[in-house]
mmCIF file of C-alpha atoms in Angstrom:
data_model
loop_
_atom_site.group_PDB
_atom_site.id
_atom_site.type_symbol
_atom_site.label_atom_id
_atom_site.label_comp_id
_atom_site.label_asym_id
_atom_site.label_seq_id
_atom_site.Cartn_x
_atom_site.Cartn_y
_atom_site.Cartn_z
ATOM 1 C CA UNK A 378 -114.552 197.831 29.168
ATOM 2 C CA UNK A 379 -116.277 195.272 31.118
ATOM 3 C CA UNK A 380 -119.760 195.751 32.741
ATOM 4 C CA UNK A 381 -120.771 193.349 36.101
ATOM 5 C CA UNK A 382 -122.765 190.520 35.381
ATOM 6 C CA UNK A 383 -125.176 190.473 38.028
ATOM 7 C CA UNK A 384 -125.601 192.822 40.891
ATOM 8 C CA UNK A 385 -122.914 193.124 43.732
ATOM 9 C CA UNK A 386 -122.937 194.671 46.531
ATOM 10 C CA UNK A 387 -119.089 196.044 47.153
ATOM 11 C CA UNK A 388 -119.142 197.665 50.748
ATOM 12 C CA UNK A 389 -114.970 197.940 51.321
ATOM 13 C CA UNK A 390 -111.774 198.233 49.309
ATOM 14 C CA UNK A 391 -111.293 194.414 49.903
ATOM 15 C CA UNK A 392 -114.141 193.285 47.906
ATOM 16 C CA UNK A 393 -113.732 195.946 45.082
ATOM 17 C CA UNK A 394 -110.140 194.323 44.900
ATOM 18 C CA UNK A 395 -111.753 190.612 45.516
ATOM 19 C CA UNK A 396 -114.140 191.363 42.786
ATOM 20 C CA UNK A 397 -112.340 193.414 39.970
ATOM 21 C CA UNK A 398 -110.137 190.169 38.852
ATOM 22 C CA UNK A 399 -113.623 187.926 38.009
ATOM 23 C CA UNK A 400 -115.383 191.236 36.213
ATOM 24 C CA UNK A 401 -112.755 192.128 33.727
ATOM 25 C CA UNK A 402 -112.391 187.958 33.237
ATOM 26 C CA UNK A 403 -108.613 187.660 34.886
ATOM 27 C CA UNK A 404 -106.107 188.559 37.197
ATOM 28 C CA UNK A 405 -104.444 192.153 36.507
ATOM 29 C CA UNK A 406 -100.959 192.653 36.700
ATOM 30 C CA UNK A 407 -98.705 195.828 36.019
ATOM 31 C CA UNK A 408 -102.301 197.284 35.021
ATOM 32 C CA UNK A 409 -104.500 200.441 36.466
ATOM 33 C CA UNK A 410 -108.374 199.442 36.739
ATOM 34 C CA UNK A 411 -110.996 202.894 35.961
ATOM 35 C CA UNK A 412 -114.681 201.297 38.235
ATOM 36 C CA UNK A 413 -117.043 203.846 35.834
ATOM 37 C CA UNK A 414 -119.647 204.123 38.450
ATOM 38 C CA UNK A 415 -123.031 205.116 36.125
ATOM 39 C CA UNK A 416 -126.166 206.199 38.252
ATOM 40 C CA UNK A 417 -128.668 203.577 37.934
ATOM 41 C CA UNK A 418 -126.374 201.622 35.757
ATOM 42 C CA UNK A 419 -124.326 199.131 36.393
ATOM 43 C CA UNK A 420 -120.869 199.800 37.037
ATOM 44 C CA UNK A 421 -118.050 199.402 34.509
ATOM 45 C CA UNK A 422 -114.444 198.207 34.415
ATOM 46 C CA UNK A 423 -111.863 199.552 32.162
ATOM 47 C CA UNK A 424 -108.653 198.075 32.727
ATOM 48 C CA UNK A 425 -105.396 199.727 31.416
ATOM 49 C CA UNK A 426 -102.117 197.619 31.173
ATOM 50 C CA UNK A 427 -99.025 200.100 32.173
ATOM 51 C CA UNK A 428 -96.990 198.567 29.137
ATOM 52 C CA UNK A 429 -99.493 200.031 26.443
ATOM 53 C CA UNK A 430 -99.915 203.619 28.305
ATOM 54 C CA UNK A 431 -96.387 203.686 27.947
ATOM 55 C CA UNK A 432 -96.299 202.701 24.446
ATOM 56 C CA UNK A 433 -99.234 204.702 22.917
ATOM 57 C CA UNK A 434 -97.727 208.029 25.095
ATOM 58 C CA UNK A 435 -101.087 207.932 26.964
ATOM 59 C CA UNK A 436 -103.696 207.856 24.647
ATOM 60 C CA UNK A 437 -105.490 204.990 26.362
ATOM 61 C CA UNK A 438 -105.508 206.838 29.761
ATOM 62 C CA UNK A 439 -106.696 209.993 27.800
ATOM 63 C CA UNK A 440 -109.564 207.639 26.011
ATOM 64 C CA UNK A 441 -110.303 206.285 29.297
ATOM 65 C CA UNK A 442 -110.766 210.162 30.888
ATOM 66 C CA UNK A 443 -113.305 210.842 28.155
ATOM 67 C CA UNK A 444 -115.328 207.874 28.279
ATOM 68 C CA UNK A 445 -115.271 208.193 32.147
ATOM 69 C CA UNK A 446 -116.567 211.346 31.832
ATOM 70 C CA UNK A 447 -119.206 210.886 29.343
ATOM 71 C CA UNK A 448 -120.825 208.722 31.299
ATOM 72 C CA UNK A 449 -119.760 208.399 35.046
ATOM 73 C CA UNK A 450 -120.175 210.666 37.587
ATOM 74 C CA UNK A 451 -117.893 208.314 40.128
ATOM 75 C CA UNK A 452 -114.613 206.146 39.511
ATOM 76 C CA UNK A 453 -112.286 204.479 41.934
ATOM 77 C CA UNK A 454 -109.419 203.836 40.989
ATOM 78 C CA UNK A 455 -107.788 200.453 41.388
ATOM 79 C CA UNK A 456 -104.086 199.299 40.346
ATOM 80 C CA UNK A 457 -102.488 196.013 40.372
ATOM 81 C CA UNK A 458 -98.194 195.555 40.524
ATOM 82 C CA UNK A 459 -95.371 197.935 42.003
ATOM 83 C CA UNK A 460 -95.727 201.336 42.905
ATOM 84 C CA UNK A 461 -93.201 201.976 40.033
ATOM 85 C CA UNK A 462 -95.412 200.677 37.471
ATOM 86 C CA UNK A 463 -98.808 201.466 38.208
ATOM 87 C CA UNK A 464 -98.937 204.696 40.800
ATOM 88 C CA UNK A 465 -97.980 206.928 37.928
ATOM 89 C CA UNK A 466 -101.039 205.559 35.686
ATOM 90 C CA UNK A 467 -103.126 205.983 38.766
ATOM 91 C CA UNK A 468 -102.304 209.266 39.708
ATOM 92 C CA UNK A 469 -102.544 210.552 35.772
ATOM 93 C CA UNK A 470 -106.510 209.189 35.967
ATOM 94 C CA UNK A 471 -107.285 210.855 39.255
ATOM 95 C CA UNK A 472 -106.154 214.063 38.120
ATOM 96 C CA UNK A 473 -107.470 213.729 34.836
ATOM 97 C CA UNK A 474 -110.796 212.866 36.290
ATOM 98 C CA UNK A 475 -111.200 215.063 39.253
ATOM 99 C CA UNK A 476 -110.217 218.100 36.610
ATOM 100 C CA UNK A 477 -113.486 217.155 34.771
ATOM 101 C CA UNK A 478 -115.637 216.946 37.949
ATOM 102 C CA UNK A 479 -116.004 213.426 37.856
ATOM 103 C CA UNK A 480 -115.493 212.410 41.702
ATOM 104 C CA UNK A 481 -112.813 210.234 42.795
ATOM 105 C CA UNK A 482 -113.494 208.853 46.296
ATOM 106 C CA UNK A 483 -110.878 205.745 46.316
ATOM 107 C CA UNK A 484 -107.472 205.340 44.706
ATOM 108 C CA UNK A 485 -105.680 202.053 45.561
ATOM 109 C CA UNK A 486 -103.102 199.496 44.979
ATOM 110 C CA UNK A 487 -102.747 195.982 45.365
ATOM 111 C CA UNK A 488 -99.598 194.906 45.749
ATOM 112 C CA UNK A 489 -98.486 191.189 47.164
ATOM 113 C CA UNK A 490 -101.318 190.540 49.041
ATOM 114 C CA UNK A 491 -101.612 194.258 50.426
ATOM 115 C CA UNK A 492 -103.824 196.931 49.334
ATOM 116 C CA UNK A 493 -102.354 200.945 49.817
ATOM 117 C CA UNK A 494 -104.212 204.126 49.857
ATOM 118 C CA UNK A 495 -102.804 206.786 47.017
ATOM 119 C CA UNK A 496 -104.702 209.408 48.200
ATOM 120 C CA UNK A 497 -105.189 211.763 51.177
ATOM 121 C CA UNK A 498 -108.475 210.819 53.180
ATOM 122 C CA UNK A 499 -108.940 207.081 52.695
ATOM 123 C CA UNK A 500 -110.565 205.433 55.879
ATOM 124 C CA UNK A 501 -109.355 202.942 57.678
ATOM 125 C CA UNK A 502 -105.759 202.214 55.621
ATOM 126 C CA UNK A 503 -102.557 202.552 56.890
ATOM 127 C CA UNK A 504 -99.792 203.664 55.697
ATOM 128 C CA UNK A 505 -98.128 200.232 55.041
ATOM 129 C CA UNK A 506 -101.646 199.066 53.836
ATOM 130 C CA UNK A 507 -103.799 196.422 54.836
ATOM 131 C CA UNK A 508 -103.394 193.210 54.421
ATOM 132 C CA UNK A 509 -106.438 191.058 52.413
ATOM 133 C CA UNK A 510 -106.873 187.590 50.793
ATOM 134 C CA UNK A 511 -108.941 187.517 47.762
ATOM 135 C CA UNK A 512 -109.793 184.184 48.115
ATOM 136 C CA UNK A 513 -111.633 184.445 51.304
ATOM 137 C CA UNK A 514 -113.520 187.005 50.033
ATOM 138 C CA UNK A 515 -117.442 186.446 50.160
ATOM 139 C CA UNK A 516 -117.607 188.389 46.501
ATOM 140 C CA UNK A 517 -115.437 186.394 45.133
ATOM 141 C CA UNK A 518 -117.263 183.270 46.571
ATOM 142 C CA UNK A 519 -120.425 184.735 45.175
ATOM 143 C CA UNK A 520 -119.276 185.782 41.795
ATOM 144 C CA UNK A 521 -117.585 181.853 41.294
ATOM 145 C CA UNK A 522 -120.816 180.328 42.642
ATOM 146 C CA UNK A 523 -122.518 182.182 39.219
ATOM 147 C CA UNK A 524 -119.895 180.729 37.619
ATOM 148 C CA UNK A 525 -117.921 183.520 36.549
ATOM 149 C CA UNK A 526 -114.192 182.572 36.125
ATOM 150 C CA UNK A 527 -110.579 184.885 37.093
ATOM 151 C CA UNK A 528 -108.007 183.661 34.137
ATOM 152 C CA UNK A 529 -104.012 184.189 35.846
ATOM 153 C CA UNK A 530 -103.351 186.598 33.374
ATOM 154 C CA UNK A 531 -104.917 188.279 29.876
ATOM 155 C CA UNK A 532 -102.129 185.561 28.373
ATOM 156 C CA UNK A 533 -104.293 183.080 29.395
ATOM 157 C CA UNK A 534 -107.483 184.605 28.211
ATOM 158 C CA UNK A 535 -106.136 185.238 24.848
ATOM 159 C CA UNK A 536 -104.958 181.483 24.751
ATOM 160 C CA UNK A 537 -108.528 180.530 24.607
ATOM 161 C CA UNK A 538 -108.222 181.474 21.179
ATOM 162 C CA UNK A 539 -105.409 179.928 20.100
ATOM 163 C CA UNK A 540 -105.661 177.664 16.716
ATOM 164 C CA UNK A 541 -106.083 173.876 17.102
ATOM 165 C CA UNK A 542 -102.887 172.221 15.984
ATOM 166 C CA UNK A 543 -101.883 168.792 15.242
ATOM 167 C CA UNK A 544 -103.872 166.381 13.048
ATOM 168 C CA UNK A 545 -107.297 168.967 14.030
ATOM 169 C CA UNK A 546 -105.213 171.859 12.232
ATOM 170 C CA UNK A 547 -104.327 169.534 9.423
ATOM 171 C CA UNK A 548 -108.162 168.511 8.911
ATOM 172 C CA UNK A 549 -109.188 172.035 8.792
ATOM 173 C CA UNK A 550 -106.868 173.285 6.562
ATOM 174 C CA UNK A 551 -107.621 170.520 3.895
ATOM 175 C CA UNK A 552 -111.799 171.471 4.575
ATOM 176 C CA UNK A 553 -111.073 175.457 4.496
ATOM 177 C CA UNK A 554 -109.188 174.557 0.878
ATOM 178 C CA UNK A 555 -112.299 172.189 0.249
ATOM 179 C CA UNK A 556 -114.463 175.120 0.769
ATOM 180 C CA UNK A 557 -112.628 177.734 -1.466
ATOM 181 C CA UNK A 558 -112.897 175.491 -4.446
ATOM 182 C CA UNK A 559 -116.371 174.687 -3.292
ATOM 183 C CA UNK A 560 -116.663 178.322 -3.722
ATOM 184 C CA UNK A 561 -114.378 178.618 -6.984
ATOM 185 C CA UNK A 562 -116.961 176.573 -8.434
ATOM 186 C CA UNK A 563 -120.550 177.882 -7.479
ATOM 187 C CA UNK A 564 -119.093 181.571 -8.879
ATOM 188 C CA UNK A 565 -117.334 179.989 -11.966
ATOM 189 C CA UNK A 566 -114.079 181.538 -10.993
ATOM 190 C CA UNK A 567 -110.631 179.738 -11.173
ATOM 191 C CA UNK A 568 -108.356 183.019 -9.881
ATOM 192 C CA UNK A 569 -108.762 182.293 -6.441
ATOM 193 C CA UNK A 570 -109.883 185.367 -5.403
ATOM 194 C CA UNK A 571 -113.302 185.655 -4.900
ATOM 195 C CA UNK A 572 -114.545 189.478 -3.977
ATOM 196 C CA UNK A 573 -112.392 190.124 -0.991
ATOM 197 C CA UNK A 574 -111.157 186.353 -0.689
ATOM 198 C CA UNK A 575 -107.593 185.401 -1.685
ATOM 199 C CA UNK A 576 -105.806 182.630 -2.849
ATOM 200 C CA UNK A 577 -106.082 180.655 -0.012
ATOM 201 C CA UNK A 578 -101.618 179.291 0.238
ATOM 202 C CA UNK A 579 -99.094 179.771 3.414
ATOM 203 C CA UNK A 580 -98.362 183.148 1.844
ATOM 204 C CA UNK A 581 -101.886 184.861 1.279
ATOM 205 C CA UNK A 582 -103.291 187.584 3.446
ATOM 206 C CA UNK A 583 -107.277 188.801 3.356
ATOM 207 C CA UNK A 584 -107.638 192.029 1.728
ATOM 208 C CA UNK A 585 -111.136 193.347 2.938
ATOM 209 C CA UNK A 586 -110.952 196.154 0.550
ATOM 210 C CA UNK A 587 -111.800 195.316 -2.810
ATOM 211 C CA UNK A 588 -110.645 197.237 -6.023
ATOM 212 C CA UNK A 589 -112.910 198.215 -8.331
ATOM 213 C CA UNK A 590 -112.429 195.170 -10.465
ATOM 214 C CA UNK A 591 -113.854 192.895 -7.630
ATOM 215 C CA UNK A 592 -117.460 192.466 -8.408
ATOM 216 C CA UNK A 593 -119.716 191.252 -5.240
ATOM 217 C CA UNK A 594 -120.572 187.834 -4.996
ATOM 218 C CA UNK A 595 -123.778 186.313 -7.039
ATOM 219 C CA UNK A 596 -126.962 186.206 -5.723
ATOM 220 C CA UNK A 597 -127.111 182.216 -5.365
ATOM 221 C CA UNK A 598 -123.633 182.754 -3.453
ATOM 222 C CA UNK A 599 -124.865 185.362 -0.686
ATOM 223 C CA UNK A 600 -128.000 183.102 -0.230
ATOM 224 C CA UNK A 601 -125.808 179.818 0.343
ATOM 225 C CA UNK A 602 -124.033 181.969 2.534
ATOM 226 C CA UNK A 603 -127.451 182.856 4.387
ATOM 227 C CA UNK A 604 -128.457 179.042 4.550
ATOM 228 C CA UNK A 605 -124.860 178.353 5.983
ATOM 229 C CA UNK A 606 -125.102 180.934 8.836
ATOM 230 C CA UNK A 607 -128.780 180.058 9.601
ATOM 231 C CA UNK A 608 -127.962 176.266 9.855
ATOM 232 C CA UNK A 609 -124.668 177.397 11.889
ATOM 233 C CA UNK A 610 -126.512 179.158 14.162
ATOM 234 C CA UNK A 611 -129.428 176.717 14.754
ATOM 235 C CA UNK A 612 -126.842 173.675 15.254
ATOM 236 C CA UNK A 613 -124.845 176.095 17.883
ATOM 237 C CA UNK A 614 -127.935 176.689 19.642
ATOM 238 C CA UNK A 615 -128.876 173.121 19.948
ATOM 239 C CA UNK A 616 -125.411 172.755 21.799
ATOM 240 C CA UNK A 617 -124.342 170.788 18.515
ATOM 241 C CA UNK A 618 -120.537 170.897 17.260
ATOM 242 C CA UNK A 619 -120.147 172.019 13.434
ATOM 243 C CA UNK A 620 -117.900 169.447 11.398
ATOM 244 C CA UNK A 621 -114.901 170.680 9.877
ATOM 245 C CA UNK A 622 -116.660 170.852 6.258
ATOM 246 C CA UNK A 623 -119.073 173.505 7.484
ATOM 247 C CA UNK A 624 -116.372 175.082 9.788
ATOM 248 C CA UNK A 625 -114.645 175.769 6.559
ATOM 249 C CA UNK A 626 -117.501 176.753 4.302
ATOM 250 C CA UNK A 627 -118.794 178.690 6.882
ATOM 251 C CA UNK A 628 -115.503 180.556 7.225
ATOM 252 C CA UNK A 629 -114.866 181.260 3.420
ATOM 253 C CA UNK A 630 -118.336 182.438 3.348
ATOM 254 C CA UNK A 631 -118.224 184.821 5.984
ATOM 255 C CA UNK A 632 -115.175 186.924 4.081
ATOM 256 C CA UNK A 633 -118.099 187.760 1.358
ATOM 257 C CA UNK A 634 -119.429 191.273 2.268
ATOM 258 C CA UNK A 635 -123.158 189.995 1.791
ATOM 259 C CA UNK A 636 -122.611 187.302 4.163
ATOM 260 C CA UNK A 637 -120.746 189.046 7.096
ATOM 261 C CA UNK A 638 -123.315 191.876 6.911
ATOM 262 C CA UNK A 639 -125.837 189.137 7.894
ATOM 263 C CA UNK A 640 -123.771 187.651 10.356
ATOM 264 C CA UNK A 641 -123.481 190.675 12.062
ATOM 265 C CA UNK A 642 -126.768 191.419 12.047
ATOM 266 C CA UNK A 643 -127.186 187.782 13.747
ATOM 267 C CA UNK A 644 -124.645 188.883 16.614
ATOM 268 C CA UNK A 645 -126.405 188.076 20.265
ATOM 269 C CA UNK A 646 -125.068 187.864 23.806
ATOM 270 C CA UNK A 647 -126.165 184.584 23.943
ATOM 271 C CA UNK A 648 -123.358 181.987 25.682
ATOM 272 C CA UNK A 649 -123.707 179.354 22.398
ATOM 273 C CA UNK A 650 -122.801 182.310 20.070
ATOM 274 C CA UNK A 651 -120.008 183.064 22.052
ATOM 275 C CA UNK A 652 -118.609 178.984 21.870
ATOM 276 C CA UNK A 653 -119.630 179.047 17.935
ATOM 277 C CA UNK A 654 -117.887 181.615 17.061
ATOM 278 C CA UNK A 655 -114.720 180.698 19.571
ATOM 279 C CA UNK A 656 -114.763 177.598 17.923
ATOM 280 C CA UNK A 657 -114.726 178.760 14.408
ATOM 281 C CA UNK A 658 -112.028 181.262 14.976
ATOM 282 C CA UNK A 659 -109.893 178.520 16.746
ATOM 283 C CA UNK A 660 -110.808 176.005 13.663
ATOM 284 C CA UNK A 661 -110.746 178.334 10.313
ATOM 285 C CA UNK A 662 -107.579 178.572 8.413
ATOM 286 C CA UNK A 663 -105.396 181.453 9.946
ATOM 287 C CA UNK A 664 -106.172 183.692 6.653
ATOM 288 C CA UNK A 665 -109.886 182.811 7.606
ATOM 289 C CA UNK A 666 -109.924 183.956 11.297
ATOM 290 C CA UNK A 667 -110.561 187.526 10.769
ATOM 291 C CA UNK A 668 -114.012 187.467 10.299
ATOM 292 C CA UNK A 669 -115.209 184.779 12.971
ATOM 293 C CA UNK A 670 -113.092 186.939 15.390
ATOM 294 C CA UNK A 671 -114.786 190.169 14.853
ATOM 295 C CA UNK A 672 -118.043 188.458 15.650
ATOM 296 C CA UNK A 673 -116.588 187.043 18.725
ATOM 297 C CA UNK A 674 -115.589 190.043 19.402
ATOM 298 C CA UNK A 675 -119.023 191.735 19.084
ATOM 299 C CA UNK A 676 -120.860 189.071 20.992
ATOM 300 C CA UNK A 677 -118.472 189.279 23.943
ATOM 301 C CA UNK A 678 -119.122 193.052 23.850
ATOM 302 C CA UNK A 679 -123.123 192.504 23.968
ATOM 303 C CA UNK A 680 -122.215 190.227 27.041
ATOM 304 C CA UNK A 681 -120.315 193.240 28.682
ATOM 305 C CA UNK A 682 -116.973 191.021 28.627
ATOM 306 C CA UNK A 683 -114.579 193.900 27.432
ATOM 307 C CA UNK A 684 -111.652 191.857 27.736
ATOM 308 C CA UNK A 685 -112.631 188.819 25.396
ATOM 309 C CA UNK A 686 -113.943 191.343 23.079
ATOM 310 C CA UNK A 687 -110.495 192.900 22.812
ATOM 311 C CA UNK A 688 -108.950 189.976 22.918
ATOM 312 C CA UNK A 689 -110.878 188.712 20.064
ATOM 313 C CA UNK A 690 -110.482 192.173 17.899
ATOM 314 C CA UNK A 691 -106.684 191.924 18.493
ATOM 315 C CA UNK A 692 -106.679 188.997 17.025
ATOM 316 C CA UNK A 693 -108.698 189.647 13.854
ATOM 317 C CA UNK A 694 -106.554 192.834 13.460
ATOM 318 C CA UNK A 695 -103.403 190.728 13.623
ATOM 319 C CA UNK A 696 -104.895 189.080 10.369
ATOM 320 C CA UNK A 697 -104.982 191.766 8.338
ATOM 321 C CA UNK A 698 -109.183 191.508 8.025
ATOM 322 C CA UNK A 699 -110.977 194.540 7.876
ATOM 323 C CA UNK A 700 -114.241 195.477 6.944
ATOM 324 C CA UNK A 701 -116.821 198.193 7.745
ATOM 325 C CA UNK A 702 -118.549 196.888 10.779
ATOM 326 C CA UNK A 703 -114.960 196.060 12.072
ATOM 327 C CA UNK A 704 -113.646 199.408 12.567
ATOM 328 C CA UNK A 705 -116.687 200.615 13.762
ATOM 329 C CA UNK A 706 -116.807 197.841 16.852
ATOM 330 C CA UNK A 707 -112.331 198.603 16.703
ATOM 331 C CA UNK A 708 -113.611 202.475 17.443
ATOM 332 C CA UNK A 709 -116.424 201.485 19.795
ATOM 333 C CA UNK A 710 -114.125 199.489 21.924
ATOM 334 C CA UNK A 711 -111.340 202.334 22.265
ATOM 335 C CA UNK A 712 -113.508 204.781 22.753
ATOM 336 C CA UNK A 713 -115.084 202.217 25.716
ATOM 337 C CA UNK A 714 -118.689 202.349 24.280
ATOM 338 C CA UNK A 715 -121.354 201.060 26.816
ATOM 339 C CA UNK A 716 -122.427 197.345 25.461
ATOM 340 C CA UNK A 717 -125.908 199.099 24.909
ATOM 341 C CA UNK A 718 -124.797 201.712 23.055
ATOM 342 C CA UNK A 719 -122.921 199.147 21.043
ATOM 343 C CA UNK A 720 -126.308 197.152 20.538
ATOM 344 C CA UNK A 721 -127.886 200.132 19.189
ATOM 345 C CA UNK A 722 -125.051 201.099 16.665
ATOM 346 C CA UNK A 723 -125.332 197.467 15.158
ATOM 347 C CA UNK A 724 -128.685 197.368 15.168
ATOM 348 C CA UNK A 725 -128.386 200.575 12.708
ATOM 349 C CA UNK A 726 -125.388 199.616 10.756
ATOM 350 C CA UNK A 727 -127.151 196.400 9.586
ATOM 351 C CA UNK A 728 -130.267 197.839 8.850
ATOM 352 C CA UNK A 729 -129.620 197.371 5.515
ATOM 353 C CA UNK A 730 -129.656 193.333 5.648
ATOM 354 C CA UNK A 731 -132.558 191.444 4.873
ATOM 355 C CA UNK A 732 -134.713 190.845 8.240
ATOM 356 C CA UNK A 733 -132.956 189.206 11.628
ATOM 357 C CA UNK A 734 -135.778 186.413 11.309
ATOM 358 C CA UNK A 735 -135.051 185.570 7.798
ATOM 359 C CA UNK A 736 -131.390 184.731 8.468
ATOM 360 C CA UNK A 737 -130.810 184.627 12.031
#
């Protein structure tokens, strides 16, 4: 779910279609797009990639449906590839929807360069659809001007994440093993698992569940931990890159329960937060990402970018991280969860933490 970042006025099917690729952050392909048009609200954009309808047996279109419908009294319908892969998708939301009395003035496809009508009624389409360039669009123009970008595919978005490699990955694997002796050593602790940290080798996965042996991390621990996010956050603000040491301490200390909880609480939509926490999700260890993930995760979300935000979630899943404020943002982004809405549900999940100032 991806909310517009600034307001646009879309008059004709051409500059819904011009526009859609820049708000969900690329260029769909084999995918159905739900516009969740929201009174006074701006609109949202759910997009829905055929592949996983047909892999979850529609529980993302049925997800879709009820978030629609919570909270939309409009959607057009928009999908991108060959009639065989996206008009069934299309046609399973507009009935869906209509069904709830949620109205449903515009179903369309783009395919090749051609946009097609799917239902009865739509003005000024023919039948072998009309013919539009996105990149001549004056939407498009406007939305690049604010310098919002259309990746070629959700591939490509996802490859912002990838890890560094090379002599980089090298470096921060050597400072991420730095930091879990560094850690070893503050908690008097030679096992190599620290409350929900493991031994950090190739083989080890993070278990964010701890067994009742696992005692929480001292006090002197959570409040390094505090120090290290506050100084993190100040340097990212300034526009100033973290070194690899405090990449990796940073990234060990965020796996602590105490020390996420803040760092959650410290979540934004701020731009730098978004590069900090890109950065130290493409730097940490690859048993280290989880946690730097999930926050990139949430502050894409605040920013209404749905698609970096699942991006981001996939990949802290794909880890094997969990944690309590982790599911919840995994269920608010299924369930499509209006950024706001999302705002107010961390804002009481953390409530708990010691005050935003303090830390933040």
């Amino acid at each position: 779910m991806t909310s517009t970042p600034m307001p646009l006025r879309l008059s004709s099917p051409t500059d819904l279609l011009s526009a859609i690729p820049y708000l969900v952050g690329f260029h769909p392909n084999d995918s159905v797009v739900c516009v969740a048009v929201r009174d006074t609200q701006r609109p949202c954009f759910v997009n829905l990639p055929v592949a996983g309808v047909d892999a979850d047996g529609g529980a993302a279109v049925r997800r879709t449906v009820a978030y629609v419908a919570a909270t939309a009294h409009t959607a057009i319908i928009v999908g991108y590839g060959s009639p065989q892969r996206v008009d069934a998708v299309a046609a399973q939301l507009h009935t869906a929807l209509t069904s709830l009395g949620v109205a449903v003035p515009g179903v369309w496809r783009s395919t090749e360069g051609r946009y097609y009508c799917l239902i009865p009624g739509c003005a000024a389409c023919p039948v072998d659809g009309e013919a539009y360039n996105p990149d001549t669009s004056p939407v498009a123009a406007q939305l690049v001007a604010n310098g919002v970008v259309a990746l070629p595919d959700r591939a490509a978005l996802a490859a912002q994440l990838d890890p560094v490699r090379g002599r980089r990955r090298a470096a921060m694997d050597t400072a991420c093993r730095r930091a879990v002796h560094r850690l070893q050593a503050m908690i008097g602790d030679n096992t190599g698992r620290i409350d929900n940290l493991p031994d950090h080798g190739p083989r080890s996965r993070l278990d964010a569940t701890p067994g009742p042996a696992v005692q929480p991390a001292p006090t002197h621990v959570v409040d390094a931990g505090a120090r290290a996010l506050r100084d993190a956050l100040h340097d990212a603000e300034q526009g100033r890159v973290l070194s690899d040491d405090e990449v990796g301490w940073l990234a060990v200390l965020l796996h602590l329960p105490a020390v996420e909880s803040l760092a959650w609480r410290c979540t934004t939509d701020e731009p730098w937060q978004r590069q900090l926490w890109t950065d130290v999700t493409r730097r940490a260890t690859p048993p280290l990402v989880g946690a730097p993930a999930c926050l990139l995760a949430s502050c894409a979300y605040l920013a209404g970018n749905g698609a970096l935000a699942n991006v981001a979630m996939d990949l802290a899943l794909q880890t094997g991280f969990t944690s309590s404020m982790a599911r919840q943002l995994e269920v608010a982004l299924d369930a499509g969860m209006p950024p706001a809405q999302w705002r107010s549900t961390l804002r009481a999940a953390t409530a708990g933490s010691a005050p935003r100032q303090q830390h933040c």
